[in-house]
PDB file of C-alpha atoms in Angstrom:
ATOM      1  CA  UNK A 544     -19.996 -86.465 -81.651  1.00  0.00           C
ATOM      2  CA  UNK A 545     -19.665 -84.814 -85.106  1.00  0.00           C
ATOM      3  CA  UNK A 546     -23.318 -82.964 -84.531  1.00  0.00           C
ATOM      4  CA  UNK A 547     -22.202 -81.636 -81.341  1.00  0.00           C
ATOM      5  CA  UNK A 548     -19.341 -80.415 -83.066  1.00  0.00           C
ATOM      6  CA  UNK A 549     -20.706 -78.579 -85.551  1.00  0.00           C
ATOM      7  CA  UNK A 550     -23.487 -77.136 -83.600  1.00  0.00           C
ATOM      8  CA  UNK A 551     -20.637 -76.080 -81.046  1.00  0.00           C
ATOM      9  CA  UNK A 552     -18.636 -74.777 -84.306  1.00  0.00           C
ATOM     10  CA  UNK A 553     -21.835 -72.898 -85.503  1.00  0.00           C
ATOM     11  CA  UNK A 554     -22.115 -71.169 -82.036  1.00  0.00           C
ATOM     12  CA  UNK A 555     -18.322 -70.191 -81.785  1.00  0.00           C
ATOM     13  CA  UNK A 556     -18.354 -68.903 -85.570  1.00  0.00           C
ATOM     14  CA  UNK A 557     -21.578 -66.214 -84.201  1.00  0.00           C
ATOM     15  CA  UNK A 558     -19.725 -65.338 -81.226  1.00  0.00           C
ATOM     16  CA  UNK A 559     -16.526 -64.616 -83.469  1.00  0.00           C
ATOM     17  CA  UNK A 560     -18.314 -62.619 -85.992  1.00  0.00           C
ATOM     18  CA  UNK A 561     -20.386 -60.820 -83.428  1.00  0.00           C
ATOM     19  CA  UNK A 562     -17.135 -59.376 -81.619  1.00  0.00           C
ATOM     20  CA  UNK A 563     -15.291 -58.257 -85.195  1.00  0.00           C
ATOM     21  CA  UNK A 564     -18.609 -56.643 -86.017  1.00  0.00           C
ATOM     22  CA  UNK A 565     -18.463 -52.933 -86.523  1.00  0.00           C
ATOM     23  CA  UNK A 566     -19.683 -51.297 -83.263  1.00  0.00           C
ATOM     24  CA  UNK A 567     -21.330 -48.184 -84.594  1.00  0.00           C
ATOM     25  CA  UNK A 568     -24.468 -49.189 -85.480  1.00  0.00           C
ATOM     26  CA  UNK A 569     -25.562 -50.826 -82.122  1.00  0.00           C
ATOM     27  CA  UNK A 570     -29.240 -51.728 -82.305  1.00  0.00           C
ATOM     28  CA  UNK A 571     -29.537 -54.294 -85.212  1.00  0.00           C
ATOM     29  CA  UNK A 572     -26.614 -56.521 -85.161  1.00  0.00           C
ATOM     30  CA  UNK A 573     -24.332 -56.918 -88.148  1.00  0.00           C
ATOM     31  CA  UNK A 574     -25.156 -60.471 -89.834  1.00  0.00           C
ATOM     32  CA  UNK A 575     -23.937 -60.067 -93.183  1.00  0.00           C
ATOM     33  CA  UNK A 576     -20.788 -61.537 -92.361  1.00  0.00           C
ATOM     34  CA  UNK A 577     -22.060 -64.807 -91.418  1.00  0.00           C
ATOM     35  CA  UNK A 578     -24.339 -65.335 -94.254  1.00  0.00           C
ATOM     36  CA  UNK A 579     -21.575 -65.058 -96.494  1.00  0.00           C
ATOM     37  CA  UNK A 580     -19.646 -67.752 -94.600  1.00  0.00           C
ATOM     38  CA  UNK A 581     -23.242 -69.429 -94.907  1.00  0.00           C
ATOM     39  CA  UNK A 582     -22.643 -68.612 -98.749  1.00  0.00           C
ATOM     40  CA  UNK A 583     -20.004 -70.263 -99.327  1.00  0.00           C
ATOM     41  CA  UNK A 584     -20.391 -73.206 -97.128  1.00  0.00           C
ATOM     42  CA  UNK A 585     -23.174 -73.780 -99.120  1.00  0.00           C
ATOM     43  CA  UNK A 586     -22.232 -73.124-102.525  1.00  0.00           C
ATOM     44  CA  UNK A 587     -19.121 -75.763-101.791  1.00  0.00           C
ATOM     45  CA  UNK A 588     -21.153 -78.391-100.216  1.00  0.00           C
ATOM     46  CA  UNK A 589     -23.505 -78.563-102.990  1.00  0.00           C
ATOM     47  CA  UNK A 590     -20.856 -79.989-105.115  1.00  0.00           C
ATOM     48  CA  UNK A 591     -19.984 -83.135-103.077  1.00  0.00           C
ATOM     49  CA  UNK A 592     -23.915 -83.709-102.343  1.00  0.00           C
ATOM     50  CA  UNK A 593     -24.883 -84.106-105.781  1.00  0.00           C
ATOM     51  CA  UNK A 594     -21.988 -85.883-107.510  1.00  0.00           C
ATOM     52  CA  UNK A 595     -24.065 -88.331-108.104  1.00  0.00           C
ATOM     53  CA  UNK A 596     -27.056 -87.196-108.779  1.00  0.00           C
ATOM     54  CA  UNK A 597     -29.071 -86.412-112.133  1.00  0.00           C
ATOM     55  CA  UNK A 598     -29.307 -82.722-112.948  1.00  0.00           C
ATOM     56  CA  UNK A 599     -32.800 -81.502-111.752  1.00  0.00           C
ATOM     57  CA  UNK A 600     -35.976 -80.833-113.979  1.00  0.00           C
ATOM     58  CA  UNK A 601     -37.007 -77.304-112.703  1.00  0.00           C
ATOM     59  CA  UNK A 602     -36.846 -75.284-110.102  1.00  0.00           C
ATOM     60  CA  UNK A 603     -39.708 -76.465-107.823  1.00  0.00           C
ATOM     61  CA  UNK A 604     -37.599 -80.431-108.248  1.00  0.00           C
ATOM     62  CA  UNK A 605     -34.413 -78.079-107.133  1.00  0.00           C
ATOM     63  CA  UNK A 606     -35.992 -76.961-104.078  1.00  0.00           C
ATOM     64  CA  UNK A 607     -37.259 -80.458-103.096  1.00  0.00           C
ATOM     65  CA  UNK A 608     -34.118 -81.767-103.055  1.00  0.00           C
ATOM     66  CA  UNK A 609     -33.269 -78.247-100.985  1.00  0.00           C
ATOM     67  CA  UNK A 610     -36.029 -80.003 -98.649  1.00  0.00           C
ATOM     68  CA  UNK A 611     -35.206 -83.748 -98.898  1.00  0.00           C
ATOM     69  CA  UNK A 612     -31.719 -84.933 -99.294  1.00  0.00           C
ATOM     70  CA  UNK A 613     -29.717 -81.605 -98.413  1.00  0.00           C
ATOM     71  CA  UNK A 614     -31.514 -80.428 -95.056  1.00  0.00           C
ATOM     72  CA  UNK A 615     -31.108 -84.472 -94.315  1.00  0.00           C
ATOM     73  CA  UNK A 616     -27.570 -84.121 -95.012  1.00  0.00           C
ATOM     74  CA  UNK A 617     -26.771 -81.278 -93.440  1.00  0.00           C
ATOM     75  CA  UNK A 618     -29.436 -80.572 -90.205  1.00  0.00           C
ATOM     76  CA  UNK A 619     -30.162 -84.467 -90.235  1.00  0.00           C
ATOM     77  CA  UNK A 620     -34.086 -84.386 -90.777  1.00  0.00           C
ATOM     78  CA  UNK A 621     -36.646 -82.669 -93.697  1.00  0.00           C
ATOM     79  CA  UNK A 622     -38.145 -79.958 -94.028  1.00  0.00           C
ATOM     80  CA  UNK A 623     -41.808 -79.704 -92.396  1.00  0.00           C
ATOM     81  CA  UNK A 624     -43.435 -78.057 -94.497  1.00  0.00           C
ATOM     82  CA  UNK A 625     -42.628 -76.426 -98.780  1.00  0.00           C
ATOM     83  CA  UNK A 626     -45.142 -73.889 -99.839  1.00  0.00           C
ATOM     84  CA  UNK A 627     -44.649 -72.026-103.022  1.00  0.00           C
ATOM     85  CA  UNK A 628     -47.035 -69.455-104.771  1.00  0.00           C
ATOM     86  CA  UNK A 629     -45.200 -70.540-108.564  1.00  0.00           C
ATOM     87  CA  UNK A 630     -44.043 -66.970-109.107  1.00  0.00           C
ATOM     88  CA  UNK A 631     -40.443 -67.648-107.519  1.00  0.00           C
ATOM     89  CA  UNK A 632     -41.881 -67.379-103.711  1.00  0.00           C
ATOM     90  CA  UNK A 633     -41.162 -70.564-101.895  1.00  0.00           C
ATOM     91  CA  UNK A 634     -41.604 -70.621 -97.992  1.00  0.00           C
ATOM     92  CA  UNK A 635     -39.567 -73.750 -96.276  1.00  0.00           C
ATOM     93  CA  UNK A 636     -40.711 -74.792 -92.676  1.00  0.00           C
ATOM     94  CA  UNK A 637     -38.852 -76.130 -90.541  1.00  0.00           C
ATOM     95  CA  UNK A 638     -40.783 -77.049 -86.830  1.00  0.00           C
ATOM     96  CA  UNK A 639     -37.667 -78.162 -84.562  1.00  0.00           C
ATOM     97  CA  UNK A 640     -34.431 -76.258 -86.716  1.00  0.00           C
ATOM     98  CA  UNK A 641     -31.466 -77.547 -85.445  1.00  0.00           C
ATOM     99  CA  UNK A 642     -29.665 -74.760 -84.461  1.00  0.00           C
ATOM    100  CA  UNK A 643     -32.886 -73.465 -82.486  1.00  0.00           C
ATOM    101  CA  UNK A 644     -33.912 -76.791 -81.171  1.00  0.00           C
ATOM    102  CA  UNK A 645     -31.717 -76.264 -77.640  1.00  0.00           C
ATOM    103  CA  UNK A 646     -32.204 -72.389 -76.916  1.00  0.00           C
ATOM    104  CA  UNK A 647     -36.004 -72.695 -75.869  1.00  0.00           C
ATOM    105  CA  UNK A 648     -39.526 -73.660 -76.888  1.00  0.00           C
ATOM    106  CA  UNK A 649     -41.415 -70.652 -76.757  1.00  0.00           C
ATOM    107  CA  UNK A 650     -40.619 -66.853 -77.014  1.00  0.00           C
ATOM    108  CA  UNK A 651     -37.485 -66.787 -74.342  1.00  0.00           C
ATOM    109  CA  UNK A 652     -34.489 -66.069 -76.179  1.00  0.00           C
ATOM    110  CA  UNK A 653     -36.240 -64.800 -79.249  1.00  0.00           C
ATOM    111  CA  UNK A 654     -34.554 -61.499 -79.705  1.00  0.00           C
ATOM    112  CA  UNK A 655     -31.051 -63.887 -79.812  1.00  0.00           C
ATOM    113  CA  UNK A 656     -32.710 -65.751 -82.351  1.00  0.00           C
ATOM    114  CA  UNK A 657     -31.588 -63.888 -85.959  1.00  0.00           C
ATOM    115  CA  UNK A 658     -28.236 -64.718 -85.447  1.00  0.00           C
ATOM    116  CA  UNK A 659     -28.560 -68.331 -85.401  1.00  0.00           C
ATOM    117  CA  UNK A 660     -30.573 -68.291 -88.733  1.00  0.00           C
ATOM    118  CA  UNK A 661     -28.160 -65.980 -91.055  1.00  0.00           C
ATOM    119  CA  UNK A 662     -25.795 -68.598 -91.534  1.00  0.00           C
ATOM    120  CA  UNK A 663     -28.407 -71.273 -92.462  1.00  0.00           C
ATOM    121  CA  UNK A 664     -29.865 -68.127 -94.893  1.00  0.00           C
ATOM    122  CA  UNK A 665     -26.049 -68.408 -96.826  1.00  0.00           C
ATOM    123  CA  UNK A 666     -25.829 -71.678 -97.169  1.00  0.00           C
ATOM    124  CA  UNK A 667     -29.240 -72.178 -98.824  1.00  0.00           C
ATOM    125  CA  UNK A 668     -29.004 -68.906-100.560  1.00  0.00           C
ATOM    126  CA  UNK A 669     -25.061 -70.702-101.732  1.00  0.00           C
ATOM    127  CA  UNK A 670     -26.472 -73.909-102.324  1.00  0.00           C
ATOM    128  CA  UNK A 671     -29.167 -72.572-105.100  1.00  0.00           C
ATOM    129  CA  UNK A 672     -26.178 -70.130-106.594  1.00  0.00           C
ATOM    130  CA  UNK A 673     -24.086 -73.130-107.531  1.00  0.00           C
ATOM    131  CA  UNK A 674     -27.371 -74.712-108.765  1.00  0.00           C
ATOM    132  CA  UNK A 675     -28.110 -71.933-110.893  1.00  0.00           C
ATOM    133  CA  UNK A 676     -31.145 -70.309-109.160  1.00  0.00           C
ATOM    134  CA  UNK A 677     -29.922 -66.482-107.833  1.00  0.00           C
ATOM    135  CA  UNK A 678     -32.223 -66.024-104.887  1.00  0.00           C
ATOM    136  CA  UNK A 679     -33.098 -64.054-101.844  1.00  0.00           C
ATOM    137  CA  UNK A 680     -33.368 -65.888 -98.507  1.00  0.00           C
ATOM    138  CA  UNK A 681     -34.461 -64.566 -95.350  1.00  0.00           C
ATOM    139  CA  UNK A 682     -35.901 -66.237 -92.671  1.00  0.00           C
ATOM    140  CA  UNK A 683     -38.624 -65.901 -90.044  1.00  0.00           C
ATOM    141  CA  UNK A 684     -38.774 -66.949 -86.596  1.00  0.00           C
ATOM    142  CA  UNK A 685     -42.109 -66.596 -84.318  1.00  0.00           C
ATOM    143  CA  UNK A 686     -41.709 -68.998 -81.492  1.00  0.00           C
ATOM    144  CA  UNK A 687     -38.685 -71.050 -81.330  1.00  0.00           C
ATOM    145  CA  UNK A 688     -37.355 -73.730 -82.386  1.00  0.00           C
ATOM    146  CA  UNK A 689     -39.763 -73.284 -85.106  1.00  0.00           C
ATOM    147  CA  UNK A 690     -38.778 -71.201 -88.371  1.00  0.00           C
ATOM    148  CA  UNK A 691     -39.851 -70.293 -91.648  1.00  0.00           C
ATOM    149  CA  UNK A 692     -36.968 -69.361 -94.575  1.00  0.00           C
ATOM    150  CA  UNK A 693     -38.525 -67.183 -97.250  1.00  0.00           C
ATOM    151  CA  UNK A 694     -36.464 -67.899-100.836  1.00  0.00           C
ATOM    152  CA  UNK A 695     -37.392 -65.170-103.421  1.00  0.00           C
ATOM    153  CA  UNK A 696     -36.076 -66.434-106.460  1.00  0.00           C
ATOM    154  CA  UNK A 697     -34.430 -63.264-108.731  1.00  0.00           C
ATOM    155  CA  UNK A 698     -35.876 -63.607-112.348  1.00  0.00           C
ATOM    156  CA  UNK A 699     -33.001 -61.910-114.769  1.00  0.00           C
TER     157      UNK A 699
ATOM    158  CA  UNK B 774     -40.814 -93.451 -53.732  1.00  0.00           C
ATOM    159  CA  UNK B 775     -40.374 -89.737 -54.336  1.00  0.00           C
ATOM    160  CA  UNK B 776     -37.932 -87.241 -55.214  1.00  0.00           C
ATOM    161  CA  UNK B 777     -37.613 -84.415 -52.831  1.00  0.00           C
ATOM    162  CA  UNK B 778     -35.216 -82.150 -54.742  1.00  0.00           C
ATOM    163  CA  UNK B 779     -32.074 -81.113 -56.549  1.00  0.00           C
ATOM    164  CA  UNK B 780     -29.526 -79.293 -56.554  1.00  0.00           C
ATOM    165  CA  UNK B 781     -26.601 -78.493 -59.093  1.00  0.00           C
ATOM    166  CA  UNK B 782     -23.229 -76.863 -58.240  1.00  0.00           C
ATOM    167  CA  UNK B 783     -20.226 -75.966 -60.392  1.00  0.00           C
ATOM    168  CA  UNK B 784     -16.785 -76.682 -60.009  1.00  0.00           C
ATOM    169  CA  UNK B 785     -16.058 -72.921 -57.758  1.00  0.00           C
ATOM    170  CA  UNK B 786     -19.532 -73.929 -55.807  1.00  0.00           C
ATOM    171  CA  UNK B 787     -21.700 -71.400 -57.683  1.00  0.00           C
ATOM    172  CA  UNK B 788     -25.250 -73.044 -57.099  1.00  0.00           C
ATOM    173  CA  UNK B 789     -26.605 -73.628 -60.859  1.00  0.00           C
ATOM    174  CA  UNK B 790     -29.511 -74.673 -60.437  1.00  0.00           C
ATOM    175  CA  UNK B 791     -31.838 -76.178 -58.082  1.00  0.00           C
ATOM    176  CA  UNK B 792     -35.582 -77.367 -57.829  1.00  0.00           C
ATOM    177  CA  UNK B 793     -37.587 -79.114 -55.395  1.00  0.00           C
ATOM    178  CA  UNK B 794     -41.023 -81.181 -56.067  1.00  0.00           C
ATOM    179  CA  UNK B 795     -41.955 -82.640 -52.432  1.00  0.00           C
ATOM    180  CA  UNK B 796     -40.121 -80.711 -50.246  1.00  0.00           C
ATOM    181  CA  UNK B 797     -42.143 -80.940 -46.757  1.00  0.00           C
ATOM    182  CA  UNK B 798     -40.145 -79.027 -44.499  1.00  0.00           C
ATOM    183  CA  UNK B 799     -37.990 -76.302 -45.279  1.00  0.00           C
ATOM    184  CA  UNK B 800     -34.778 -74.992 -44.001  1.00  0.00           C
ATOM    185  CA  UNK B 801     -35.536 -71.534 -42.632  1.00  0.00           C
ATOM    186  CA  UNK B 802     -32.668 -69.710 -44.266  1.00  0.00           C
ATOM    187  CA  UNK B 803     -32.793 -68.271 -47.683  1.00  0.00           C
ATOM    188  CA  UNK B 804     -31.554 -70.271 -50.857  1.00  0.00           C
ATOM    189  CA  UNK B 805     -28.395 -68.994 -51.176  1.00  0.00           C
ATOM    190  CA  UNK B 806     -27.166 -69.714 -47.466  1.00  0.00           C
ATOM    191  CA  UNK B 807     -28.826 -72.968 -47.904  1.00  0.00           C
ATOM    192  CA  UNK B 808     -26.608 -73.793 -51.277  1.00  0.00           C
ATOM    193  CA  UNK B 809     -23.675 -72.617 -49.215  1.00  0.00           C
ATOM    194  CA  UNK B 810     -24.296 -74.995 -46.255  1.00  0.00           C
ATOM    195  CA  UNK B 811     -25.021 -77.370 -48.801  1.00  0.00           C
ATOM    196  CA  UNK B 812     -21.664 -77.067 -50.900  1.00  0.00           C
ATOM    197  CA  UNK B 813     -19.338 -76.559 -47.871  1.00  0.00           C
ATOM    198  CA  UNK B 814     -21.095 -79.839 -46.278  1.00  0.00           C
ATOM    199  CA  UNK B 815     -20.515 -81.723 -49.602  1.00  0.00           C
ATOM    200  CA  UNK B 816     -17.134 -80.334 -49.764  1.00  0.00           C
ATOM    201  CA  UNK B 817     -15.737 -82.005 -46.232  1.00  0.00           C
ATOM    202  CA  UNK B 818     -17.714 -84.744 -46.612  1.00  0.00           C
ATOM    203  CA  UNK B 819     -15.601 -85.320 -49.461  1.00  0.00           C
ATOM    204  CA  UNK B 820     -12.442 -84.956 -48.218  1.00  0.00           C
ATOM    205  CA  UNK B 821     -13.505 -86.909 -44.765  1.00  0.00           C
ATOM    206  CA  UNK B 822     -14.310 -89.622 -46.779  1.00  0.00           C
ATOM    207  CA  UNK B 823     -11.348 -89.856 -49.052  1.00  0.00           C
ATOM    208  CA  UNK B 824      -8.785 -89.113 -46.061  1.00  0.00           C
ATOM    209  CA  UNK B 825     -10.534 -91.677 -43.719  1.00  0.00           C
ATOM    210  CA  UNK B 826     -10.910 -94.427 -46.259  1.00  0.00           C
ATOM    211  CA  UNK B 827      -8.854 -97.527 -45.334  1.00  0.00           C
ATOM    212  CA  UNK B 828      -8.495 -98.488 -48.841  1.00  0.00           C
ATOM    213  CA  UNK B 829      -8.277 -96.614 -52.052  1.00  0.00           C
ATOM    214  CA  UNK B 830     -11.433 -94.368 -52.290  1.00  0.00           C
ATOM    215  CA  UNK B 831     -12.544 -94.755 -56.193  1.00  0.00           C
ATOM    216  CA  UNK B 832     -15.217 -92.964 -56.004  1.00  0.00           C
ATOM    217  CA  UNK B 833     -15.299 -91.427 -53.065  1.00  0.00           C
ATOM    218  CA  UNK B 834     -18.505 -90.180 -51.416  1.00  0.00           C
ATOM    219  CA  UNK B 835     -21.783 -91.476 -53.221  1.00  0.00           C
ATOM    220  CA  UNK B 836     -24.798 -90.884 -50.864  1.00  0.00           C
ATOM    221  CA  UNK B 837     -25.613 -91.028 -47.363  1.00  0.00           C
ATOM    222  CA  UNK B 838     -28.648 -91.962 -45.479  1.00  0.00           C
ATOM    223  CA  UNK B 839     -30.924 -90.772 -42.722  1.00  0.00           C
ATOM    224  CA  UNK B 840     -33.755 -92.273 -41.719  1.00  0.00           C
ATOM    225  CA  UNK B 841     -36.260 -90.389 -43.664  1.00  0.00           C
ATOM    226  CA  UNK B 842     -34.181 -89.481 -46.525  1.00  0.00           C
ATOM    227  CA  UNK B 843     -31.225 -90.329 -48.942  1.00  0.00           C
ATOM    228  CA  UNK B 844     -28.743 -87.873 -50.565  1.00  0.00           C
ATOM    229  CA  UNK B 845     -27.700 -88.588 -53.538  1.00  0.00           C
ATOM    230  CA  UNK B 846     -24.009 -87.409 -55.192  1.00  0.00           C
ATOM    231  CA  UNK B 847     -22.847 -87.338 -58.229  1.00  0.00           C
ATOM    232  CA  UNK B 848     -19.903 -85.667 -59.067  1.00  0.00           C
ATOM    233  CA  UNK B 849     -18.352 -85.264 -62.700  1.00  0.00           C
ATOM    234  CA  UNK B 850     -14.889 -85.093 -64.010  1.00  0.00           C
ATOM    235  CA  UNK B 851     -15.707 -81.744 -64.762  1.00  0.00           C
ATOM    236  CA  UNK B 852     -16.387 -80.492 -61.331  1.00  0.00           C
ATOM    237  CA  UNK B 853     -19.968 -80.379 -61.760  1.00  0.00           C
ATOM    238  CA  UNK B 854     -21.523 -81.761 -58.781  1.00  0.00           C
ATOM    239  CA  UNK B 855     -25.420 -82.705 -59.027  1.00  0.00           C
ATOM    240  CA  UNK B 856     -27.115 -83.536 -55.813  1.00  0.00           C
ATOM    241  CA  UNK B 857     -30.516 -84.719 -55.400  1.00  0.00           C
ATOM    242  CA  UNK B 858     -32.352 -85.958 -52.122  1.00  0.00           C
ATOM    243  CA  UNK B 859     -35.099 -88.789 -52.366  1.00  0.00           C
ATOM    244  CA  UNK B 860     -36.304 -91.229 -50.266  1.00  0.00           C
ATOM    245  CA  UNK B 861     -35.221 -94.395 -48.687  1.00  0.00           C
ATOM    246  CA  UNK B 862     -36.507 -96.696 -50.769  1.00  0.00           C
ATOM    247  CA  UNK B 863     -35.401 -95.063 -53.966  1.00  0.00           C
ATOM    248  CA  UNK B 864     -33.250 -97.694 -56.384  1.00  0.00           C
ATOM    249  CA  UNK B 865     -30.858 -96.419 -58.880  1.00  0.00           C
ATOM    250  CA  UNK B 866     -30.731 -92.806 -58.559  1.00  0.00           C
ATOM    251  CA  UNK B 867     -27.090 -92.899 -59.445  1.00  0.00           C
ATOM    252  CA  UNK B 868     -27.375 -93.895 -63.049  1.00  0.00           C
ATOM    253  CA  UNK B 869     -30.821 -91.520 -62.873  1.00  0.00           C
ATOM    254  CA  UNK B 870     -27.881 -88.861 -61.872  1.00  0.00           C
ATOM    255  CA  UNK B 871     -25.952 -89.910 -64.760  1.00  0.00           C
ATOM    256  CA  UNK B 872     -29.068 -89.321 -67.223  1.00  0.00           C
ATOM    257  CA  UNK B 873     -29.875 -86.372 -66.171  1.00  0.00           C
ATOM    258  CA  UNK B 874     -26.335 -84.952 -66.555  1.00  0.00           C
ATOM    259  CA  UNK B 875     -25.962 -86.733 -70.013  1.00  0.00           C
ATOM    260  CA  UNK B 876     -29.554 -85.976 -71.625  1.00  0.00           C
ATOM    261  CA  UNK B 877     -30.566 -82.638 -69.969  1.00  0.00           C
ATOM    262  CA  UNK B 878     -27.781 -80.892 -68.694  1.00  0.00           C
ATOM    263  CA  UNK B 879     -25.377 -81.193 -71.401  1.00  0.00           C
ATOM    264  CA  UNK B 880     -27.894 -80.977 -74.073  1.00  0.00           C
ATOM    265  CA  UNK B 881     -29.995 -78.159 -72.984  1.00  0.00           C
ATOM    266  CA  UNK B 882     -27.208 -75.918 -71.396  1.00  0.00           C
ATOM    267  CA  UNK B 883     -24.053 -77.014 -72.654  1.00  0.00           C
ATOM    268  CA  UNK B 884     -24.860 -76.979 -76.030  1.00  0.00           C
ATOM    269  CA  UNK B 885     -27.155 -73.841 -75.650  1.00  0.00           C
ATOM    270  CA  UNK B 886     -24.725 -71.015 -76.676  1.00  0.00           C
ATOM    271  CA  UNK B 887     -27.093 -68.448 -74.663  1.00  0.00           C
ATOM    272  CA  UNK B 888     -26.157 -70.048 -71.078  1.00  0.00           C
ATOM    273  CA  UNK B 889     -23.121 -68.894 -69.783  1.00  0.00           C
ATOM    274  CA  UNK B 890     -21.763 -71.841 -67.745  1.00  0.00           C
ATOM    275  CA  UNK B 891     -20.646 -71.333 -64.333  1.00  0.00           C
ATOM    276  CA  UNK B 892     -23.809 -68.638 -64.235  1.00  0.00           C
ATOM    277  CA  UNK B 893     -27.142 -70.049 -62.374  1.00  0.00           C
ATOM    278  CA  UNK B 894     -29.340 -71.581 -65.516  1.00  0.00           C
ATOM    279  CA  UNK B 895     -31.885 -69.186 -66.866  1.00  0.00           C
ATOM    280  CA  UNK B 896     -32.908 -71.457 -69.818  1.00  0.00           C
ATOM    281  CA  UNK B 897     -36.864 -71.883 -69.517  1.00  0.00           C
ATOM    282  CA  UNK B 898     -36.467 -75.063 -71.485  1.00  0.00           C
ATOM    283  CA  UNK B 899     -33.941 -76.559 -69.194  1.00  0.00           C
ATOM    284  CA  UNK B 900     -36.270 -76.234 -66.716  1.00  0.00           C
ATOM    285  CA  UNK B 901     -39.053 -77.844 -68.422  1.00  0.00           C
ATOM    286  CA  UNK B 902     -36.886 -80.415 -69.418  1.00  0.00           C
ATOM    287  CA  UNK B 903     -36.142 -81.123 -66.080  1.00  0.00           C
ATOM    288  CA  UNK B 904     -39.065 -81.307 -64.669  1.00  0.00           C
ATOM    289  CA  UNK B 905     -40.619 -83.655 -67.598  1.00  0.00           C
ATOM    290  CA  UNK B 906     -37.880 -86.185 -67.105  1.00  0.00           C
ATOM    291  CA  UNK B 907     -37.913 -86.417 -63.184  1.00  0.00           C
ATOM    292  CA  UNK B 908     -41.568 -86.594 -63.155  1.00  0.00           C
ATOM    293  CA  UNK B 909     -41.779 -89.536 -65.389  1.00  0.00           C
ATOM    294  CA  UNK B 910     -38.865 -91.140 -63.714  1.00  0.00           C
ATOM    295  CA  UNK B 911     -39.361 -94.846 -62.141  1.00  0.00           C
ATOM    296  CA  UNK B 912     -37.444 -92.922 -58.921  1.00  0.00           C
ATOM    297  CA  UNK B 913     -40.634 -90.487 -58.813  1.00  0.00           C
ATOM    298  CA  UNK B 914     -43.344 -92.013 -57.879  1.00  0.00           C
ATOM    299  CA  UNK B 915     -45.042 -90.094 -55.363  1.00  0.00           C
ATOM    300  CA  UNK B 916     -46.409 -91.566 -52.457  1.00  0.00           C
ATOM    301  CA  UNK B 917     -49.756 -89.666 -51.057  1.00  0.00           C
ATOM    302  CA  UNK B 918     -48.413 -87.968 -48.001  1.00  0.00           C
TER     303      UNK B 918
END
């Protein structure tokens, strides 16, 4: 009952953000709202996940336990597939994302599709900000429920 | 045993969705006059039933029988009223009913924020869904006709 809930929650929260958008730029809808509520859901969430953890060797250990123990937590299964080229690039895969899982399998509804990534962008994109890593996430969908988040990991 | 088809209405009588697999003889109207027959059939049967009954009608109308065919009814709390004709010897198409409501219509509609409810089901994977679960059904079972 608590998954419905938040995937319910998750839809509502779009919908909201969707109708407070500014109106003047019609063609690409306004996401930036929701990635920040992503943000900080994730930045928060990170803190009661790993109080009892050890702190992590590197960054490639950080985004396993992105992978592992967090998507577990919070979309209840791992991530497919972690791909990385060592230069701060790491692509996540997931083949049957939660929030996509119930819209379609295939290309119907794929236009629809951005909105119900950006908040999952924020929260990993919060989640490595309270671990220390400043990133870049942005995430790819082809075919649903299928879909690739790119992290680009900002070197200071 | 075989499934002939199905039908799903809301609570106002807005036909959702509906799908047939061995339908042999059809009704000679179009699909929206036939959903109307249909609901407005349903609809005093209901009533008949429940003002008839010499006890206290719990459920109310479940199914009735011809002798070539059974409909089945199944109507929720929520209004939603899922109908689905099969055979005579079919066993169990209520809690079939049930399932279907449970496992594909709430989780492929209901919890798809892109189908309006009360609106006739676009979703492709509902559909497929559907169709998937009925076919490998013990109620489907289709005899070579």
């Amino acid at each position: 009952m608590e998954d419905t809930l938040l995937d319910l929650l998750h839809s509502e929260i779009i919908n909201y953000t969707l109708q407070n958008g500014d109106e003047k730029d019609k063609k690409e809808e306004d996401l930036s709202g929701l990635e920040y509520i992503g943000f900080s859901t994730g930045y928060r969430i990170i803190e009661r996940l790993t109080k009892e953890m050890p702190r992590f060797k590197d960054e490639l250990d950080t985004m396993k336990f992105i992978c592992t123990d967090f998507w577990l937590a919070v979309y209840k299964k791992q991530i497919d597939n972690l791909r990385t080229n060592h230069q701060g690039v790491y692509v996540l895969q997931d083949n049957a994302f939660r929030f996509l899982s119930r819209l379609s399998s295939g290309k119907q509804y794929l236009e629809a599709a951005p909105r119900y990534v950006a908040f999952t962008c924020g929260v990993i994109r919060g989640s490595l900000a309270n671990l220390s890593i400043q990133c870049l996430v942005t995430a790819e969908v082809q075919s649903l429920p299928s879909c690739k988040f790119h992290i680009q990991v900002q070197r200071m | 045993m075989t499934v002939h088809n199905i039908y799903i209405f809301d609570r106002m009588g807005t036909l959702l969705y509906y799908q047939d697999w061995n339908r042999l003889k059809n009704s000679g109207m179009t699909k929206e006059e036939e959903a109307k027959l249909m609901y407005g059939m349903l609809f005093s049967l209901k009533s008949f039933v429940n003002k008839i009954s010499p006890t206290d009608p719990k459920e109310g109308f479940l199914y009735y029988k011809t002798s070539k065919y059974t409909l089945h009814f199944l109507e929720t709390p929520s209004g939603l009223k899922f109908v689905l004709n099969t055979d005579n010897h079919s066993q169990g198409v209520r809690d079939f009913l049930q399932q279907i409501y449970k496992e594909i219509f709430v989780e492929y509609v209901v919890k798809n924020p892109l189908c309006n409810l009360n609106e006739p089901i676009q979703s492709e994977l509902f559909k497929t869904k559907l169709d998937a679960y009925v076919k490998q059904s013990s109620v489907f079972l289709t005899k070579s006709m």
